[in-house]
Short mmCIF file of C-alpha atoms in Angstrom, two decimals:
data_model
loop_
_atom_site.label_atom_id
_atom_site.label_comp_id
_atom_site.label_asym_id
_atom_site.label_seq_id
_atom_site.Cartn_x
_atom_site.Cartn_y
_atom_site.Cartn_z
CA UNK O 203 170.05 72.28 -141.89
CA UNK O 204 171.68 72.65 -138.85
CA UNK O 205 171.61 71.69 -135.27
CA UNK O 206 169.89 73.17 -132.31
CA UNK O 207 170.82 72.88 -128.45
CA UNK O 208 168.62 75.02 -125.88
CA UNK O 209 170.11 75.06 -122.77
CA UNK O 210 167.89 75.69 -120.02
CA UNK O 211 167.49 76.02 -116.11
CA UNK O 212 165.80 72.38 -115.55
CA UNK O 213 166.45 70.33 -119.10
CA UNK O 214 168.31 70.56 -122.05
CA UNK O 215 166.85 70.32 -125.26
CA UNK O 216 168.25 69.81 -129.03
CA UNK O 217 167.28 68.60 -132.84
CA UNK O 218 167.93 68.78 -136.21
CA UNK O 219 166.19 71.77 -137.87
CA UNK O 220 165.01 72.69 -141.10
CA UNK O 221 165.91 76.49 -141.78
CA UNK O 222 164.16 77.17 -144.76
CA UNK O 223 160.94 76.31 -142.85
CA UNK O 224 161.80 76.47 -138.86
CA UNK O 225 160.27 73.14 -138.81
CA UNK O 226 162.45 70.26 -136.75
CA UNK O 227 163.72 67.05 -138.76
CA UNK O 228 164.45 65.02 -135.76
CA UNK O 229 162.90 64.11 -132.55
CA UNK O 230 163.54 66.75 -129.79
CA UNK O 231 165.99 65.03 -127.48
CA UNK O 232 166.02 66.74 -123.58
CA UNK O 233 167.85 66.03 -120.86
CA UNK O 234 167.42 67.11 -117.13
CA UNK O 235 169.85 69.93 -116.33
CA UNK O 236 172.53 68.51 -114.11
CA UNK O 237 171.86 69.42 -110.80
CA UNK O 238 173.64 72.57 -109.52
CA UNK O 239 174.24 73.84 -113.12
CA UNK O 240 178.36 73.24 -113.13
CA UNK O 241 180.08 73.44 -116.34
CA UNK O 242 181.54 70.41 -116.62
CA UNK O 243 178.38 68.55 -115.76
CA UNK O 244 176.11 70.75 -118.26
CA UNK O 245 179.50 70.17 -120.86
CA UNK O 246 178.86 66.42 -119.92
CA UNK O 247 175.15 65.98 -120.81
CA UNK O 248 175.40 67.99 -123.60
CA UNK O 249 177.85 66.33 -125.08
CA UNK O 250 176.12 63.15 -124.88
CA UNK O 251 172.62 64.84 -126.01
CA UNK O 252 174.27 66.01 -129.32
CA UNK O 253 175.79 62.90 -130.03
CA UNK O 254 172.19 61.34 -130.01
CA UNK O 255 170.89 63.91 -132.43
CA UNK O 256 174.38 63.13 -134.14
CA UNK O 257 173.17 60.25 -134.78
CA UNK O 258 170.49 61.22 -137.50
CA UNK O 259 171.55 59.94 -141.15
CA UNK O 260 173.77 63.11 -141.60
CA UNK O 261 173.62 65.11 -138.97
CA UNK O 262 177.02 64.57 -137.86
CA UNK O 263 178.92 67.26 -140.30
CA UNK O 264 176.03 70.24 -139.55
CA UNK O 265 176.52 73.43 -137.68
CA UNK O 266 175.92 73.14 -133.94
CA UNK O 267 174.39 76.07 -132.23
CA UNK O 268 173.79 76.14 -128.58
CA UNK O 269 171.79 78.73 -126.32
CA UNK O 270 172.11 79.47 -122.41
CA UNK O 271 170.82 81.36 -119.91
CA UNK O 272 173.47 83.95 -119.18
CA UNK O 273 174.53 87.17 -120.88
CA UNK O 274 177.12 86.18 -123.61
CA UNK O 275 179.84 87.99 -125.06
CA UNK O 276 182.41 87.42 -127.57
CA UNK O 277 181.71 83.28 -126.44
CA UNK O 278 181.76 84.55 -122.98
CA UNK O 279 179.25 84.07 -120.28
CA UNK O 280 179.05 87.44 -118.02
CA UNK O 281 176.25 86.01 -115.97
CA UNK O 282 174.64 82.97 -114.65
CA UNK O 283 170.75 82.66 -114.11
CA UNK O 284 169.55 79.31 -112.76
CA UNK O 285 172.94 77.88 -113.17
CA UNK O 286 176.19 77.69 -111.05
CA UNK O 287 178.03 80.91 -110.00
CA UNK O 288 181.12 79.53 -111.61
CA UNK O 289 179.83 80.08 -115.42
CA UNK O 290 180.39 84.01 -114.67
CA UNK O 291 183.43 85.36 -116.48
CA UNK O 292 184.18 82.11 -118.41
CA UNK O 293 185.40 81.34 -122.17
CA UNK O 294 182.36 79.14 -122.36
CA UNK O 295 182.09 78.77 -126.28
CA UNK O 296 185.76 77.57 -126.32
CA UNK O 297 184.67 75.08 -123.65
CA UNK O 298 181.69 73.90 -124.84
CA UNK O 299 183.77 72.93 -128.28
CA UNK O 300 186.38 71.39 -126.95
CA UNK O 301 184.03 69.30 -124.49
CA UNK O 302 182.10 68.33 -127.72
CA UNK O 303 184.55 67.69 -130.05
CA UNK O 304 182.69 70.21 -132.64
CA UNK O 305 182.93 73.64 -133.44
CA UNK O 306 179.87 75.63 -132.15
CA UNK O 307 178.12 79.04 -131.94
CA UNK O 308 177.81 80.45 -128.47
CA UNK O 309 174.30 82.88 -127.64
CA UNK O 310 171.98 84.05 -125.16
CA UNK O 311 168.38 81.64 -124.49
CA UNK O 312 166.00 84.60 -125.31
CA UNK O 313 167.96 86.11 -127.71
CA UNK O 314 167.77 82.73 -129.79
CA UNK O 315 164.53 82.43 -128.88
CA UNK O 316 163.65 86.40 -130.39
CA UNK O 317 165.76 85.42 -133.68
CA UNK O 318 163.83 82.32 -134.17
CA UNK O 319 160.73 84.58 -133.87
CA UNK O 320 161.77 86.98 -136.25
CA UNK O 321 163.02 84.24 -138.76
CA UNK O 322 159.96 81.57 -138.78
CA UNK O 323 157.27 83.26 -135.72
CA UNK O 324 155.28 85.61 -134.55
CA UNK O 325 157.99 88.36 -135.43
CA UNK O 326 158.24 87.87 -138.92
CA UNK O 327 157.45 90.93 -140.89
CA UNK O 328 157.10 93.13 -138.08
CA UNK O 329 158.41 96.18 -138.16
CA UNK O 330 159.14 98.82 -134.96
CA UNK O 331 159.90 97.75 -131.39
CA UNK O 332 159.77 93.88 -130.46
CA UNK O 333 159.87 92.07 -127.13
CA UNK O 334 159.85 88.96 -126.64
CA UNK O 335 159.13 87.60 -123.56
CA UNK O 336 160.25 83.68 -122.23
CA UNK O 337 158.84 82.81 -118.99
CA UNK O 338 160.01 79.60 -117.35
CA UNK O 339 162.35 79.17 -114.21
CA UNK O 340 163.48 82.58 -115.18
CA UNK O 341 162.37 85.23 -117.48
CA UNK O 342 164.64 85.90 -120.78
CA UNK O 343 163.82 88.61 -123.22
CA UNK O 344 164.77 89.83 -126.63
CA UNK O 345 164.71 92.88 -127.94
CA UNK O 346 164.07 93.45 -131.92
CA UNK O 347 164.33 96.82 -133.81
CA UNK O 348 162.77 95.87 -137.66
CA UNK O 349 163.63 92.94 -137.39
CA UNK O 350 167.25 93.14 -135.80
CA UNK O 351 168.33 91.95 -132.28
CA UNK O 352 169.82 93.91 -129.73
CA UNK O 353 171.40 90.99 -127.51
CA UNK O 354 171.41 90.92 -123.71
CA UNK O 355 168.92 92.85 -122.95
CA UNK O 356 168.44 90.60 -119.82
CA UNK O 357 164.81 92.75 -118.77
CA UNK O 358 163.67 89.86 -116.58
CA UNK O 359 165.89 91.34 -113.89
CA UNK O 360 164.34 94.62 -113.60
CA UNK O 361 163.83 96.11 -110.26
CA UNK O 362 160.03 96.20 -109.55
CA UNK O 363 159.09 96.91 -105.80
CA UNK O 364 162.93 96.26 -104.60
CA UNK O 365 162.98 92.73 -106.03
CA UNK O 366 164.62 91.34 -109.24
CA UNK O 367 160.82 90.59 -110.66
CA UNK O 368 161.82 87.31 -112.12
CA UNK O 369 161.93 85.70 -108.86
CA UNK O 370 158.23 87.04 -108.37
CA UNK O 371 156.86 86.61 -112.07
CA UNK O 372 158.14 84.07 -114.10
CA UNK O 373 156.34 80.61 -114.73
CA UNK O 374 158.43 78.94 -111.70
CA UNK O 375 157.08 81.49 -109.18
CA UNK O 376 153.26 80.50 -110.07
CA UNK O 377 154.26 76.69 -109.54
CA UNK O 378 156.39 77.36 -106.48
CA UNK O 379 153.70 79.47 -104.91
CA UNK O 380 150.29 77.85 -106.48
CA UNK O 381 149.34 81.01 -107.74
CA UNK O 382 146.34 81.08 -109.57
CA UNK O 383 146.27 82.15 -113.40
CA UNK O 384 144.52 84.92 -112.11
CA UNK O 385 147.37 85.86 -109.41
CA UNK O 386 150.04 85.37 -111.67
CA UNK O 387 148.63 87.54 -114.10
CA UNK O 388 148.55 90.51 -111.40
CA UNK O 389 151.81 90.10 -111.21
CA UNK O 390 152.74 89.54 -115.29
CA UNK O 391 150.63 93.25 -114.99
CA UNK O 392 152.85 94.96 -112.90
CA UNK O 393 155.93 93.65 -115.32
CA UNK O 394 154.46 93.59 -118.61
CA UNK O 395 153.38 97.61 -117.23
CA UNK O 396 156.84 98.58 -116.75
CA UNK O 397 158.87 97.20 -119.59
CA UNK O 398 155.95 99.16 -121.44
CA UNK O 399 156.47 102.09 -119.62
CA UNK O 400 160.51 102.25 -120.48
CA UNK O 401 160.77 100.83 -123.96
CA UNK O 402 156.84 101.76 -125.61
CA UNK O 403 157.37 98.90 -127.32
CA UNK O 404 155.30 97.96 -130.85
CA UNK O 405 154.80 94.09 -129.72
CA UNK O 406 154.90 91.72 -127.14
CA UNK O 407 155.68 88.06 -127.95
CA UNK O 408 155.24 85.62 -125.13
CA UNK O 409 156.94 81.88 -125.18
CA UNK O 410 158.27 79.62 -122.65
CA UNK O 411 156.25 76.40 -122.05
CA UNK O 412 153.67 78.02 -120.52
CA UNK O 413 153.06 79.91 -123.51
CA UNK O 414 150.80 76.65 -125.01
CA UNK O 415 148.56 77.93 -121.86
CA UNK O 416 148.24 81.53 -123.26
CA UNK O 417 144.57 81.41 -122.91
CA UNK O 418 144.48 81.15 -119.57
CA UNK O 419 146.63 84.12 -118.38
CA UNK O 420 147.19 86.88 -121.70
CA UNK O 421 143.56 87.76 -122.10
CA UNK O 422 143.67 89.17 -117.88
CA UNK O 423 146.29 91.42 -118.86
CA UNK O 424 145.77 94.93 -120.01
CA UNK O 425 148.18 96.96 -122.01
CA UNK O 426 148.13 99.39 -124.65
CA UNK O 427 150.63 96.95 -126.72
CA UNK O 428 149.16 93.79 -127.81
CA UNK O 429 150.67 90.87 -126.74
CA UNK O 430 150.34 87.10 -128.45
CA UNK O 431 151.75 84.01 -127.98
CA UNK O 432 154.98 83.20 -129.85
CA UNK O 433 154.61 80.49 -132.27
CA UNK O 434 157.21 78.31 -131.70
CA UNK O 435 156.88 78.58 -127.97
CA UNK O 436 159.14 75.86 -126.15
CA UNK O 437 161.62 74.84 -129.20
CA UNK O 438 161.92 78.51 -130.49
CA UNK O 439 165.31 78.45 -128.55
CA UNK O 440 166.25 75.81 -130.58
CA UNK O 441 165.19 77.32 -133.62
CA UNK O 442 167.23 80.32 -133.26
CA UNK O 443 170.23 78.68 -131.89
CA UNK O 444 170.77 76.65 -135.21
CA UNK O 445 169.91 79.47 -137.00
CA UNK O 446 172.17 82.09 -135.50
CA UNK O 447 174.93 79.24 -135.87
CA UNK O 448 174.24 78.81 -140.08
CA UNK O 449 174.49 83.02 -140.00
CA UNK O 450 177.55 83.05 -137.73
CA UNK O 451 179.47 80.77 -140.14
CA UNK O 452 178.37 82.73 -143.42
#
């Protein structure tokens, strides 16, 4: 067992998970994301989310892992999407446990998201290329190769008609704009198009809370790869975070 905190543009979100199964042995706790996205704030309501799930008959002593929407290296966050500015450049693992009190593993949104995937999801067993897609206020992706992740790949951000294409395809452009499924999905097109174009991928996974909508947008798309819905969708990030933090310690 081991605990999972998915740290996210609008809420953050933790439980208690079972890693033998993926399956969650608490209640998914979430918080809104602090307004503005400052460390201290997002140190703040984290610390009091975990000490809910703390709570749990003995869930106190288990590993903490905690994902966020930046590039991270070496506990360091090299980037900030959806969050403040000031996360850039800072020792944010060594933060984050001395704000909690607890020691912690430190990793990228998507990339938890694509371990948790490959662990207990739609990537299990799949050999070749992998990429998993998350499409919320941003989008994340992770990139497997049989089974391993190559962290920070950070595709959302490609350049597609002069724009970083998050901003135009990602879940929060559809709801800013009221695009239709049918809009959004030219757009998902045009992305889904190029990252096919540059990587030939064997897969796409989809996830991201829109992803229990799959439905209504995957089926307008046309690829060569096949792309599904992941299967733990919204709490894969939480999956993978406790998961990556049970590896990290072995």
């Amino acid at each position: 067992m081991a605990i999972g905190i998915d740290i996210g543009g609008t809420g953050i979100k933790g439980a208690v998970v079972d890693l033998s199964t993926g399956q969650l042995l608490s209640a998914r706790v979430k918080l809104p994301t602090p307004k503005g996205g400052r460390p201290a704030d997002i140190i703040e309501t984290t610390r009091n989310l975990l000490a809910t799930i703390s709570a749990e008959e003995g869930a106190g002593a288990l590993p903490v892992g905690i994902c966020f929407p930046a590039v991270v290296k070496n506990g360091h966050t090299m980037s900030a999407a959806n969050v403040s500015d000031k996360w850039i450049g800072l020792a944010a693992e060594k933060l984050f446990e001395k704000g909690l009190g607890h020691p912690i593993h430190f990793v990228n949104d998507a990339d938890a998201a694509g371990y948790a995937e490959a662990q207990f999801g739609a990537a299990k067993g799949v050999s070749g290329v992998v990429i998993m897609t998350t499409l919320g206020t941003g989008i994340g992706t992770a990139l497997l190769n049989d089974g391993v992740l190559v962290p920070n790949t950070e595709l959302g951000h490609l350049q597609i008609d002069g724009v970083d294409y998050e901003t135009k395809a990602a879940y929060s452009a559809k709801e800013r704009e009221n695009l239709s499924w049918e809009k959004w999905a030219g757009r998902l097109q045009k992305y889904y198009s190029t990252v096919e174009a540059l990587f030939s991928p064997d897969l796409f996974i989809v996830g991201g809370g829109v992803s229990k909508h799959h439905q209504d947008f995957l089926p307008l798309l046309r690829l060569k790869t096949a792309i599904i819905p992941a299967v733990h969708r919204n709490n894969a990030g939480i999956l993978g975070a406790a998961a990556l933090a049970v590896k990290h310690r072995d």
